[in-house]
mmCIF file as gemmi writes it, N, C-alpha and C atoms, coordinates in Angstrom:
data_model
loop_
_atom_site.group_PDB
_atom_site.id
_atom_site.type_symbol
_atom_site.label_atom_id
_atom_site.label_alt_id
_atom_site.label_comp_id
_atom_site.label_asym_id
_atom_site.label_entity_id
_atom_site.label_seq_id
_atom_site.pdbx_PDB_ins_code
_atom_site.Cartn_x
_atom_site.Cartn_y
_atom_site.Cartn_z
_atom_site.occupancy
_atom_site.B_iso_or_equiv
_atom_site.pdbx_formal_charge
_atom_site.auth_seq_id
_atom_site.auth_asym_id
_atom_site.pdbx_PDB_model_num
ATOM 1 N N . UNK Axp A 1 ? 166.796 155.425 273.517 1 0 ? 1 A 1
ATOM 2 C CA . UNK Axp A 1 ? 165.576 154.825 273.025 1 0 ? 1 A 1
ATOM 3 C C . UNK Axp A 1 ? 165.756 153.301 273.008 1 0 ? 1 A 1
ATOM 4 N N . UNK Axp A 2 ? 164.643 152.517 273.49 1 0 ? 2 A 1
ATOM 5 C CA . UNK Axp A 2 ? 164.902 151.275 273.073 1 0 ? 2 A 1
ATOM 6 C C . UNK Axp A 2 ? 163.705 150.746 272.699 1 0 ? 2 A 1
ATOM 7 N N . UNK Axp A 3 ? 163.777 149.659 271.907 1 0 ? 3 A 1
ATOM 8 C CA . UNK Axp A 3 ? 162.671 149.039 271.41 1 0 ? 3 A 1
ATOM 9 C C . UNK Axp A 3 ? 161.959 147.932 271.855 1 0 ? 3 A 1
ATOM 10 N N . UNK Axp A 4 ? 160.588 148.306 271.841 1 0 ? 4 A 1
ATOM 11 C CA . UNK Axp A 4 ? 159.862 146.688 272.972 1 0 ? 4 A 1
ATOM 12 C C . UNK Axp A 4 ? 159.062 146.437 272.137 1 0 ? 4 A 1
ATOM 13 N N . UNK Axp A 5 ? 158.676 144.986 271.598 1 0 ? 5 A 1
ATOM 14 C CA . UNK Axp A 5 ? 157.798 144.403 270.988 1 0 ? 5 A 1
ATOM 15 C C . UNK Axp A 5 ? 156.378 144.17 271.861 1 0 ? 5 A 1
ATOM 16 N N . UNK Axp A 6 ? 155.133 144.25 271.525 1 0 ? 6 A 1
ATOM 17 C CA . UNK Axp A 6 ? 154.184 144.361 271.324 1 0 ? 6 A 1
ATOM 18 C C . UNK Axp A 6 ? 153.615 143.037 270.417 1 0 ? 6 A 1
ATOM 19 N N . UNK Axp A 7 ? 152.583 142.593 270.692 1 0 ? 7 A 1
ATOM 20 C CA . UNK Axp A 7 ? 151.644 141.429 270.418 1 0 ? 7 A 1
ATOM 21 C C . UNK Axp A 7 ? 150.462 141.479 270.243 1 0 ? 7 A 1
ATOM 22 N N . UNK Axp A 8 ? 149.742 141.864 269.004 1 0 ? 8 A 1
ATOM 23 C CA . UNK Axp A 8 ? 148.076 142.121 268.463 1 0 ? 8 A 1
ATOM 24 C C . UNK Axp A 8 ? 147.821 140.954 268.44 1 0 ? 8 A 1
ATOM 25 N N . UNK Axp A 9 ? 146.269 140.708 268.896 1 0 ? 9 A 1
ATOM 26 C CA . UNK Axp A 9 ? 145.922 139.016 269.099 1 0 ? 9 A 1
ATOM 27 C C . UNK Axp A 9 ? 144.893 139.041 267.156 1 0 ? 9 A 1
ATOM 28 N N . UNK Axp A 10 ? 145.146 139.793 266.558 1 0 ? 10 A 1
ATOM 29 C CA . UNK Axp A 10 ? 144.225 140.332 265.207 1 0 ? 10 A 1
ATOM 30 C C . UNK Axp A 10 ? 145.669 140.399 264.26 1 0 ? 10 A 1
ATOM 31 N N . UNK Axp A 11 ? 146.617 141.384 264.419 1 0 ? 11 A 1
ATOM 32 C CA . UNK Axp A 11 ? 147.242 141.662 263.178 1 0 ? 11 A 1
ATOM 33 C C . UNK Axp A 11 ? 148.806 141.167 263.249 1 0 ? 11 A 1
ATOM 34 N N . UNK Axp A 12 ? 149.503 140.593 264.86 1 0 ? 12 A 1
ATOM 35 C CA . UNK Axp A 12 ? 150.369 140.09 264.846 1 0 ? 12 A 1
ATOM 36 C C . UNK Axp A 12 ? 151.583 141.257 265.331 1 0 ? 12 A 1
ATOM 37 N N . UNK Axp A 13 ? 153.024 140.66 265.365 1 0 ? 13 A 1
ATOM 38 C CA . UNK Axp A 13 ? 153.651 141.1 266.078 1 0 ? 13 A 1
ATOM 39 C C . UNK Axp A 13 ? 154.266 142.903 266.11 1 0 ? 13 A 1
ATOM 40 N N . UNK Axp A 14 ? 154.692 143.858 266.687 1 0 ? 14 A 1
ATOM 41 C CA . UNK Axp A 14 ? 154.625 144.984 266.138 1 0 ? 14 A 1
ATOM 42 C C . UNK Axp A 14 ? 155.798 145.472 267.374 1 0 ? 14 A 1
ATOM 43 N N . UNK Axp A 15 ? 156.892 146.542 266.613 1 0 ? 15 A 1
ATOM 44 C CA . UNK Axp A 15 ? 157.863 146.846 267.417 1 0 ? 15 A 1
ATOM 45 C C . UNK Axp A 15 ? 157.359 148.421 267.7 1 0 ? 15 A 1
ATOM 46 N N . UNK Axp A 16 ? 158.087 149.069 268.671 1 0 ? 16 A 1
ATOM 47 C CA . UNK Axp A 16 ? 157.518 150.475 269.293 1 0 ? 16 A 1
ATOM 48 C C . UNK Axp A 16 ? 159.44 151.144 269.979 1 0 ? 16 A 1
ATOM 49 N N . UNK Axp A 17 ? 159.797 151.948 269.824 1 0 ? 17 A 1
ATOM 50 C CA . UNK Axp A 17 ? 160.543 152.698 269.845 1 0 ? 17 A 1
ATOM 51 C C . UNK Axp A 17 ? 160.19 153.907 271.09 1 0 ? 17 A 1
ATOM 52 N N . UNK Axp A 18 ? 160.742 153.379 272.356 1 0 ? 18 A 1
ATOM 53 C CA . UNK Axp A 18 ? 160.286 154.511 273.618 1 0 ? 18 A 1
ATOM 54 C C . UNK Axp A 18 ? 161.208 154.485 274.398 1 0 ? 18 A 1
ATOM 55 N N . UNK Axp A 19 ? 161.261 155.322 275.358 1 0 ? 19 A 1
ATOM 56 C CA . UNK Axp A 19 ? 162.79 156.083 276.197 1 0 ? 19 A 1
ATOM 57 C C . UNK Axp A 19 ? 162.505 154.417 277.183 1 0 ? 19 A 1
ATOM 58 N N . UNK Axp A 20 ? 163.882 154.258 277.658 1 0 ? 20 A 1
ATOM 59 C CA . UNK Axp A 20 ? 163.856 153.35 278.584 1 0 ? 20 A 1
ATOM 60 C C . UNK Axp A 20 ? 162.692 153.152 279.897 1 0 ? 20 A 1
ATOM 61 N N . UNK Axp A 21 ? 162.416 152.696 280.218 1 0 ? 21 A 1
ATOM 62 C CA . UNK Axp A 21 ? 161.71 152.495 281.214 1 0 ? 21 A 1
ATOM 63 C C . UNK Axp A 21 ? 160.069 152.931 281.168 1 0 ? 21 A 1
ATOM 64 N N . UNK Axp A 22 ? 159.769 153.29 279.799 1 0 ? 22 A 1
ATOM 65 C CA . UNK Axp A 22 ? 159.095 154.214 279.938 1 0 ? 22 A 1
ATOM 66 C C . UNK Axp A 22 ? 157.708 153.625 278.907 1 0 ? 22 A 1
ATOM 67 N N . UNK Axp A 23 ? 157.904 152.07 278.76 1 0 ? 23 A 1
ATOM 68 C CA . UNK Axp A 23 ? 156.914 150.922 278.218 1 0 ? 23 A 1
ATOM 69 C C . UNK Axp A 23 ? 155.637 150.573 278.648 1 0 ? 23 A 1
ATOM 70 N N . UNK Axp A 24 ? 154.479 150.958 278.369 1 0 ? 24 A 1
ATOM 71 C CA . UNK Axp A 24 ? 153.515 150.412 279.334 1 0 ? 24 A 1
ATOM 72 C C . UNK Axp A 24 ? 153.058 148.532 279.015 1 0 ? 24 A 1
ATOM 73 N N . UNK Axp A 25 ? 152.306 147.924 279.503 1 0 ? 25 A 1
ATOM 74 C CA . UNK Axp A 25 ? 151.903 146.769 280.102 1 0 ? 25 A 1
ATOM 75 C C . UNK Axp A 25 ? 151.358 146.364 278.182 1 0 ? 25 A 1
ATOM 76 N N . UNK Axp A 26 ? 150.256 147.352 277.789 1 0 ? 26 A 1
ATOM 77 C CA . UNK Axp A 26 ? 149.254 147.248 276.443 1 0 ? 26 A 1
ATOM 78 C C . UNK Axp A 26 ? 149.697 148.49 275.915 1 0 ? 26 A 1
ATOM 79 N N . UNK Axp A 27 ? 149.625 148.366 274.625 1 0 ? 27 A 1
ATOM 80 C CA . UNK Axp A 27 ? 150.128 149.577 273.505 1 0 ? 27 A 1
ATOM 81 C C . UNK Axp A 27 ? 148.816 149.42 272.036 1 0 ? 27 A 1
ATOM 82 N N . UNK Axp A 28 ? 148.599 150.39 271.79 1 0 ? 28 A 1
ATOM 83 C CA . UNK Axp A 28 ? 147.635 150.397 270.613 1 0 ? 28 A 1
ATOM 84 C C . UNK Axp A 28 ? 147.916 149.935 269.497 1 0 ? 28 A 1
ATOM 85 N N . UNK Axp A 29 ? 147.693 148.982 268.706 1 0 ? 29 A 1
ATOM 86 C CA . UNK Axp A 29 ? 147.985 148.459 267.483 1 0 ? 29 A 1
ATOM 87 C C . UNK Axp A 29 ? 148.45 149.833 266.482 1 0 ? 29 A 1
ATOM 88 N N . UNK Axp A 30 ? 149.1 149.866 265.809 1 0 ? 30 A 1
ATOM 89 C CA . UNK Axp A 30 ? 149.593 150.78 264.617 1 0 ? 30 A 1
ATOM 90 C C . UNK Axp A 30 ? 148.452 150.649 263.092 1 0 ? 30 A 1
ATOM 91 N N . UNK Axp A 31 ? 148.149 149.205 263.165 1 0 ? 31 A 1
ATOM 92 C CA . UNK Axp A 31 ? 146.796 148.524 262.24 1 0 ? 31 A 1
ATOM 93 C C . UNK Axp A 31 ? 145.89 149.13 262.547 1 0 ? 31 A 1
ATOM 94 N N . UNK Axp A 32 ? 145.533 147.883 263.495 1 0 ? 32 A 1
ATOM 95 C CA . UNK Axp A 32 ? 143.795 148.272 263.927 1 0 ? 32 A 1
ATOM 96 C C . UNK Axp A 32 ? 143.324 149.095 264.727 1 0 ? 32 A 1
ATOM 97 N N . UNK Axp A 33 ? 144.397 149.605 265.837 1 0 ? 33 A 1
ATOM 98 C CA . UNK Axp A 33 ? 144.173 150.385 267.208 1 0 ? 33 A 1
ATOM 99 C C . UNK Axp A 33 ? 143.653 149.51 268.104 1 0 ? 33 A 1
ATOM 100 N N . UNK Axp A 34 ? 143.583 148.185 268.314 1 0 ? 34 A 1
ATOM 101 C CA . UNK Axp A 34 ? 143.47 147.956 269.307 1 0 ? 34 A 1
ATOM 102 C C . UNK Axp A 34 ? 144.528 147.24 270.534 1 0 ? 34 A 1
ATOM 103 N N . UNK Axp A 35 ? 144.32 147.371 271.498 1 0 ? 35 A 1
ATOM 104 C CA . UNK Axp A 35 ? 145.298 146.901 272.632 1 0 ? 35 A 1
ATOM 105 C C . UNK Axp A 35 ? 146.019 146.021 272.254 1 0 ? 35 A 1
ATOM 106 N N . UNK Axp A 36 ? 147.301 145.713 272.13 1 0 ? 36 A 1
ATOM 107 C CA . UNK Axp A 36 ? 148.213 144.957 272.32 1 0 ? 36 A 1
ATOM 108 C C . UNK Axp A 36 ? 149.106 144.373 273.507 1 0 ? 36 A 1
ATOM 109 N N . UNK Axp A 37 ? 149.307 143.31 273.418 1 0 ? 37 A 1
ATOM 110 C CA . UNK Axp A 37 ? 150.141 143.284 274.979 1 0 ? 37 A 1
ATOM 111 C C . UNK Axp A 37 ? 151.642 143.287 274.347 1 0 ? 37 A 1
ATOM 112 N N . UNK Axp A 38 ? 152.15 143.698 275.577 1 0 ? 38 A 1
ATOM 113 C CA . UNK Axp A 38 ? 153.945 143.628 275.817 1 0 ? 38 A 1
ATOM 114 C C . UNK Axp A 38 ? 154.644 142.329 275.732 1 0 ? 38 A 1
ATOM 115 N N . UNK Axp A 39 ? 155.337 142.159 275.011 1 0 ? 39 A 1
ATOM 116 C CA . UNK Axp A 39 ? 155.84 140.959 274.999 1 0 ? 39 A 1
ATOM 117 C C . UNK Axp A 39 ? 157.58 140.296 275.388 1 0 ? 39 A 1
ATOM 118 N N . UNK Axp A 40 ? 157.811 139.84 276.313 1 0 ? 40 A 1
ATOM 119 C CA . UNK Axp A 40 ? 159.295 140.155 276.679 1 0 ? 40 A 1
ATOM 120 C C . UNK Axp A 40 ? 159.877 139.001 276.327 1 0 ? 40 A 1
ATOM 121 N N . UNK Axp A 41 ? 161.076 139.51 275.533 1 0 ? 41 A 1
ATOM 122 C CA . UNK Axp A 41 ? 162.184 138.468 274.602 1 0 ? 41 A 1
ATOM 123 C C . UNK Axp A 41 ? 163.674 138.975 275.393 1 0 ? 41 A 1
ATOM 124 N N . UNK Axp A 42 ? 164.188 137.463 274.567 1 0 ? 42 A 1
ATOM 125 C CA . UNK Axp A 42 ? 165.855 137.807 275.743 1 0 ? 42 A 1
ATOM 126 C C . UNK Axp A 42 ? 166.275 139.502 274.281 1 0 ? 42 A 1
ATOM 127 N N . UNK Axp A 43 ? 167.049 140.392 275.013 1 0 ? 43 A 1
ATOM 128 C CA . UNK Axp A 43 ? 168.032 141.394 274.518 1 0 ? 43 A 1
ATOM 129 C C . UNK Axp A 43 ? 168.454 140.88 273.292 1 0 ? 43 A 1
ATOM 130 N N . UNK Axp A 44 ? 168.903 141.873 272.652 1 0 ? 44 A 1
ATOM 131 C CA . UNK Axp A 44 ? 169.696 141.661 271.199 1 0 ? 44 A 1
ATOM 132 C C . UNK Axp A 44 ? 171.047 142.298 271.76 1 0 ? 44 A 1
ATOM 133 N N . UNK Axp A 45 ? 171.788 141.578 272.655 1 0 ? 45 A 1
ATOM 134 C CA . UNK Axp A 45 ? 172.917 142.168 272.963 1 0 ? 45 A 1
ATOM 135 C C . UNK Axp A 45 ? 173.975 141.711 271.951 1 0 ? 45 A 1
ATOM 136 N N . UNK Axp A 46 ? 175.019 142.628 271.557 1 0 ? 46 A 1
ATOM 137 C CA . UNK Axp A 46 ? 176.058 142.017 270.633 1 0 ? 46 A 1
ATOM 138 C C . UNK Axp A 46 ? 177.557 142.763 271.311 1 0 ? 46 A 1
ATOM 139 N N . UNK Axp A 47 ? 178.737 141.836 271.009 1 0 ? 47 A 1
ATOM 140 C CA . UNK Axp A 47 ? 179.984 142.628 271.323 1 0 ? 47 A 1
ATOM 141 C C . UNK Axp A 47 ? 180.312 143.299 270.8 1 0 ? 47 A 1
ATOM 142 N N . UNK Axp A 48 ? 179.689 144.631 270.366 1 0 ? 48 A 1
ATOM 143 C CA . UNK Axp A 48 ? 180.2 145.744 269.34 1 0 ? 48 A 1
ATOM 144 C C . UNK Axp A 48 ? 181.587 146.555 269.471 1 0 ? 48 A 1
ATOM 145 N N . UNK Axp A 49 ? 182.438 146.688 269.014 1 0 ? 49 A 1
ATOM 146 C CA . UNK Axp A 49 ? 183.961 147.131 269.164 1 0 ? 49 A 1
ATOM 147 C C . UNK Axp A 49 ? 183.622 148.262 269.449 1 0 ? 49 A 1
ATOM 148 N N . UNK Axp A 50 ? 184.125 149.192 270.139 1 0 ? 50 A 1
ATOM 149 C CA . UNK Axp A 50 ? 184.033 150.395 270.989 1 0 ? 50 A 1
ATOM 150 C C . UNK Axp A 50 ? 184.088 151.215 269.927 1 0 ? 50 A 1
ATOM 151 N N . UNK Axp A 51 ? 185.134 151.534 268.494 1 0 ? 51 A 1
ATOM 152 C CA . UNK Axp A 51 ? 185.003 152.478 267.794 1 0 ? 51 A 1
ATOM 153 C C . UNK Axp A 51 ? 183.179 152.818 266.94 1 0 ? 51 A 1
ATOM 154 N N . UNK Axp A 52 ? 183.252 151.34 266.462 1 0 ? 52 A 1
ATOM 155 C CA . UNK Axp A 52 ? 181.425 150.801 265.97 1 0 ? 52 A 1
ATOM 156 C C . UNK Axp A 52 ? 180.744 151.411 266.793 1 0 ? 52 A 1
ATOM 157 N N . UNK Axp A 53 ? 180.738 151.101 268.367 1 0 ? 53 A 1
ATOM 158 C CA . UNK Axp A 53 ? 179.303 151.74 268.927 1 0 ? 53 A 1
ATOM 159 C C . UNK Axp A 53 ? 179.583 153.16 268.61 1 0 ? 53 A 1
ATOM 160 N N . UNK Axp A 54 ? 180.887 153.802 269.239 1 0 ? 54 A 1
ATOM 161 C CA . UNK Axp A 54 ? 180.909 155.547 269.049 1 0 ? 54 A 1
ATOM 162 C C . UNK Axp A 54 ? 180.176 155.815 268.268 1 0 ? 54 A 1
ATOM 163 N N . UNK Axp A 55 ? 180.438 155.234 267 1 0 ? 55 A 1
ATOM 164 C CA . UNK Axp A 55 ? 179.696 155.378 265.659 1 0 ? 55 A 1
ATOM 165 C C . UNK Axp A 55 ? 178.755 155.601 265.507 1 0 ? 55 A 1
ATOM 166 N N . UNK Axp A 56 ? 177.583 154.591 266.186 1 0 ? 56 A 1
ATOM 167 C CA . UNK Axp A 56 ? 176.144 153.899 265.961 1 0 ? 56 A 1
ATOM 168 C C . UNK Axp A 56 ? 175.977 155.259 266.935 1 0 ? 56 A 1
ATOM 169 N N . UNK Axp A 57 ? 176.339 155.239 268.103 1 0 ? 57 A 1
ATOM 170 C CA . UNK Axp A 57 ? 175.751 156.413 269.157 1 0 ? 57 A 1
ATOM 171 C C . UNK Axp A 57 ? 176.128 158.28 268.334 1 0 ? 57 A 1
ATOM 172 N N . UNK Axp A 58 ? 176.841 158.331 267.567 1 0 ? 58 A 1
ATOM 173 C CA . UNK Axp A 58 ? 176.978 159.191 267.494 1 0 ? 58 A 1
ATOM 174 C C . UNK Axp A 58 ? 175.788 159.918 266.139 1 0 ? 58 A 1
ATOM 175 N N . UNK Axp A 59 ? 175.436 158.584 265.408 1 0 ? 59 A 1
ATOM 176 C CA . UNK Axp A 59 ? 174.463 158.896 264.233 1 0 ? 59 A 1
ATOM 177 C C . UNK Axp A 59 ? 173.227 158.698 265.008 1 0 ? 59 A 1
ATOM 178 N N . UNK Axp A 60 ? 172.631 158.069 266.142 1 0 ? 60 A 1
ATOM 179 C CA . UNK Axp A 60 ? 171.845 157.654 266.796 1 0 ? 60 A 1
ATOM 180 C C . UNK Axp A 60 ? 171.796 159.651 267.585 1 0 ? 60 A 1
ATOM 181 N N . UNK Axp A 61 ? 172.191 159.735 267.601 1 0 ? 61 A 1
ATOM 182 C CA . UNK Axp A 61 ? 172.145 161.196 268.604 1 0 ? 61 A 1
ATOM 183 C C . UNK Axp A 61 ? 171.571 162.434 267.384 1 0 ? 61 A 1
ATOM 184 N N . UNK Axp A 62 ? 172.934 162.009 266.1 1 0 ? 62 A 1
ATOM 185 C CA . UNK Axp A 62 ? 172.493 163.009 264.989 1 0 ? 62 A 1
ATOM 186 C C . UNK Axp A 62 ? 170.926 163.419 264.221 1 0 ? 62 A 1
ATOM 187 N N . UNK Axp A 63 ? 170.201 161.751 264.527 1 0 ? 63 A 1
ATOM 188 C CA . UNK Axp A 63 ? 169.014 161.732 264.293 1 0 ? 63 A 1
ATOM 189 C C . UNK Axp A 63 ? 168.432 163.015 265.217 1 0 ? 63 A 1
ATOM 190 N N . UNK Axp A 64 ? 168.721 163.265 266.04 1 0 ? 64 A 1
ATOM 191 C CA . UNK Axp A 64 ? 167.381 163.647 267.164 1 0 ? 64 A 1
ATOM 192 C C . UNK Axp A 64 ? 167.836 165.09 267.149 1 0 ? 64 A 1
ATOM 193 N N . UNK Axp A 65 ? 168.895 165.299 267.02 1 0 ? 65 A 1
ATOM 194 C CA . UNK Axp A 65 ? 169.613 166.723 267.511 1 0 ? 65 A 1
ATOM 195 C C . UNK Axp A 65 ? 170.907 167.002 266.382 1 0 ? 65 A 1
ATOM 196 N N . UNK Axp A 66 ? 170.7 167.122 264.993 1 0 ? 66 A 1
ATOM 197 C CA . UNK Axp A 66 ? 171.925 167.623 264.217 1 0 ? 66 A 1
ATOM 198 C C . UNK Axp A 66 ? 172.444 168.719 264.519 1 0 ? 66 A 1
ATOM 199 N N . UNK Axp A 67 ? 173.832 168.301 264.29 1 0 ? 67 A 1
ATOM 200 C CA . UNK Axp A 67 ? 174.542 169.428 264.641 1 0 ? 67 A 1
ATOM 201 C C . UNK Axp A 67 ? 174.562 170.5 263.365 1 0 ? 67 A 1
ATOM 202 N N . UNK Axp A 68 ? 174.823 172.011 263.82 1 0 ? 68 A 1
ATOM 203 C CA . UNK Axp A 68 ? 174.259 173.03 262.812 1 0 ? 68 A 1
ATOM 204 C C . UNK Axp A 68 ? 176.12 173.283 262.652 1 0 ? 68 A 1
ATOM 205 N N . UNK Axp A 69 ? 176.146 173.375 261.234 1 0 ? 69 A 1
ATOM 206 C CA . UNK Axp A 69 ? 177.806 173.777 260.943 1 0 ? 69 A 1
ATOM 207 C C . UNK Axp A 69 ? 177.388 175.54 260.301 1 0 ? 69 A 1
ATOM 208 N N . UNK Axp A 70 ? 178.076 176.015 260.462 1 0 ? 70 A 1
ATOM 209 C CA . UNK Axp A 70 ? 178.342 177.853 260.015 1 0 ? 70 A 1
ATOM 210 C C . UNK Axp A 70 ? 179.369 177.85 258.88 1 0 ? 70 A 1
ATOM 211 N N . UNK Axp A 71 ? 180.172 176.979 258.903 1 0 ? 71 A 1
ATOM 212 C CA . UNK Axp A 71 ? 180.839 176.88 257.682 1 0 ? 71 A 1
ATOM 213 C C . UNK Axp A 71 ? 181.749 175.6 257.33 1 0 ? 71 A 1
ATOM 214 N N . UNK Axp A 72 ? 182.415 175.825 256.366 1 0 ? 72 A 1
ATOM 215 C CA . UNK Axp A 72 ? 182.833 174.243 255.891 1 0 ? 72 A 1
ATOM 216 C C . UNK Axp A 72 ? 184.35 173.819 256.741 1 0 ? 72 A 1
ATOM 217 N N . UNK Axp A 73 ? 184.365 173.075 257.683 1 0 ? 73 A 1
ATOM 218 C CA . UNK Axp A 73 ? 185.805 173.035 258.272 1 0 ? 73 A 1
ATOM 219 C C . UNK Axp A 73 ? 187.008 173.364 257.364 1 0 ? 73 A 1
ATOM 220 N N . UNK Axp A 74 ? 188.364 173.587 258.016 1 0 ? 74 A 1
ATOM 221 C CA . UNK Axp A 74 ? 189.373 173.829 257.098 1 0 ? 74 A 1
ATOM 222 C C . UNK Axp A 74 ? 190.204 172.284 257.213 1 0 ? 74 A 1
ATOM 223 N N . UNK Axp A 75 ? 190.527 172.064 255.858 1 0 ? 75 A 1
ATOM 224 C CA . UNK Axp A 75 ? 191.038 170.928 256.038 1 0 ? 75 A 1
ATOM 225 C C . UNK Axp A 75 ? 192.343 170.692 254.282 1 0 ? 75 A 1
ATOM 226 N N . UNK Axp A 76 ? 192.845 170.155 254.205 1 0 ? 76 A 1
ATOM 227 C CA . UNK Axp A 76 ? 193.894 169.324 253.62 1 0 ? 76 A 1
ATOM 228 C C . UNK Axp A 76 ? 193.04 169.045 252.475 1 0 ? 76 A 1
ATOM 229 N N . UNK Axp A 77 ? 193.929 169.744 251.744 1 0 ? 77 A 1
ATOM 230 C CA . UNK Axp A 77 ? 193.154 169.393 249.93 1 0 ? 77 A 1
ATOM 231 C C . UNK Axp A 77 ? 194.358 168.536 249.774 1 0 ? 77 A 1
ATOM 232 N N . UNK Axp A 78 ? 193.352 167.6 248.889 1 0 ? 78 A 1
ATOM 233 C CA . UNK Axp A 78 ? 193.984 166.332 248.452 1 0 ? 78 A 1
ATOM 234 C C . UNK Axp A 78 ? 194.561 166.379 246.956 1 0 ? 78 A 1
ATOM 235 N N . UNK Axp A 79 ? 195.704 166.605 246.53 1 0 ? 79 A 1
ATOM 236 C CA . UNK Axp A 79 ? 195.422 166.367 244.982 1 0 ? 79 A 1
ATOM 237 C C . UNK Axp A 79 ? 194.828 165.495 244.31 1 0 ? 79 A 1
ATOM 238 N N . UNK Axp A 80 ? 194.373 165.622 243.085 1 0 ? 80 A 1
ATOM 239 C CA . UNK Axp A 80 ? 193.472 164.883 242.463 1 0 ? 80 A 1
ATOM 240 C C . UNK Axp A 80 ? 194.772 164.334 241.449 1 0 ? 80 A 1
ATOM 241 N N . UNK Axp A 81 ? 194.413 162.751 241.457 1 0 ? 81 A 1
ATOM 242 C CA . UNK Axp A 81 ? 195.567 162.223 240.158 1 0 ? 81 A 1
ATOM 243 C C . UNK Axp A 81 ? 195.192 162.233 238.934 1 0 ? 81 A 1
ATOM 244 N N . UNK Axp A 82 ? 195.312 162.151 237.881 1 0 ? 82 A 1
ATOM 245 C CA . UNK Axp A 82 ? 194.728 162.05 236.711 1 0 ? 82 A 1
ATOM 246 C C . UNK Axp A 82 ? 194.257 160.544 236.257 1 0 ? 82 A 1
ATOM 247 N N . UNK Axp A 83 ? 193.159 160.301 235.559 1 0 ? 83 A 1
ATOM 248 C CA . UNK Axp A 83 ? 192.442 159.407 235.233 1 0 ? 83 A 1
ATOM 249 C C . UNK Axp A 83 ? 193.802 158.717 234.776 1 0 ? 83 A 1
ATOM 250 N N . UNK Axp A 84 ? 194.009 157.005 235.022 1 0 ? 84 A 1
ATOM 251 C CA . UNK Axp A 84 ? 195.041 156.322 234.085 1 0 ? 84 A 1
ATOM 252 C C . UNK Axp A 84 ? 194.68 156.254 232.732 1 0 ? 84 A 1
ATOM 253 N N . UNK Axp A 85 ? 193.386 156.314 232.423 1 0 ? 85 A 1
ATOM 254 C CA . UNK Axp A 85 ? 193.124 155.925 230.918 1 0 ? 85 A 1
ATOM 255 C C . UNK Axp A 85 ? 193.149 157.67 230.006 1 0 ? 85 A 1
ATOM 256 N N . UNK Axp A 86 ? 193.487 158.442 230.732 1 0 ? 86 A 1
ATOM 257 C CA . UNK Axp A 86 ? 193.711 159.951 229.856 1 0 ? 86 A 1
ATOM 258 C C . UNK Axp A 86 ? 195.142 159.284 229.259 1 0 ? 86 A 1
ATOM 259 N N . UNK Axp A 87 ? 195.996 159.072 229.883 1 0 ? 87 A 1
ATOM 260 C CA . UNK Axp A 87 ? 197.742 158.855 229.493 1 0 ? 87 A 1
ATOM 261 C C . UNK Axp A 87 ? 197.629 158.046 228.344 1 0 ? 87 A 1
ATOM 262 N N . UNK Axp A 88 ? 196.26 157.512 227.635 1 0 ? 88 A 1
ATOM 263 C CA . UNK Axp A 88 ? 196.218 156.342 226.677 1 0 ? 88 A 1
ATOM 264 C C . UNK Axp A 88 ? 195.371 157.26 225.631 1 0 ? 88 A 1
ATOM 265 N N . UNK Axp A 89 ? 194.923 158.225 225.811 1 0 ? 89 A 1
ATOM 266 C CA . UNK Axp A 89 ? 194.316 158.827 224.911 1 0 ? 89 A 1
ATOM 267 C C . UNK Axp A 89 ? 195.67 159.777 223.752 1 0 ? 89 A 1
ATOM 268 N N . UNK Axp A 90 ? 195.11 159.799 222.53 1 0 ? 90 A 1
ATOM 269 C CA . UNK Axp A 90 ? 195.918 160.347 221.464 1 0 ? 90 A 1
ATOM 270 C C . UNK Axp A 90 ? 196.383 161.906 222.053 1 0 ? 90 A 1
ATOM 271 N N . UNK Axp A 91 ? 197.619 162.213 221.633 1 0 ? 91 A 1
ATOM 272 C CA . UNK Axp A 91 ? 197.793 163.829 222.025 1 0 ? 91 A 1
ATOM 273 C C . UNK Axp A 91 ? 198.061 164.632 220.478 1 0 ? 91 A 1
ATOM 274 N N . UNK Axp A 92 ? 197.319 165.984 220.858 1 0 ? 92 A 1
ATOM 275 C CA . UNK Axp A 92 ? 197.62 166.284 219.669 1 0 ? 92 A 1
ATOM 276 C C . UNK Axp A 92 ? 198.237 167.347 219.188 1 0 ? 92 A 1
């Protein structure tokens, strides 16, 4: 998905969320409904560290298509330590 801004000559600037390539020329205001034009700005490119994007792409995917779990993975119980401020409480 990527996002293309849009330009109402009435209610002002407005972003739209559509598959690549797939932008037309005028888009309907979200306000008023009427025609808007396309408006082309440089990219919001950034050097995102390869683990970050995995990341972003992988919650970016979860949106559209969650994955269904059947049960709770098996994993490594952690012990739990005891509060430091119990060891300060009176014993009786």
């Amino acid at each position: 998905m990527a996002t293309y801004e849009y330009l109402c000559s009435r209610c002002g600037p407005f972003d739209v969320k559509l598959a690549i390539g797939t932008a037309p020329g005028t888009h309907g205001c979200p306000v008023c409904a009427a025609a808007a034009r396309r408006v082309y700005s440089s990219p919001g490119l950034t050097l995102t560290p390869d683990g970050v994007a995995a990341l972003h792409e992988r919650e970016e995917q979860a949106r559209e298509a969650p994955a269904v779990v059947s049960e709770v993975p098996p994993g490594k119980r952690v012990p739990r330590r005891p509060h430091p401020a119990l060891s300060q409480l009176p014993r009786p």
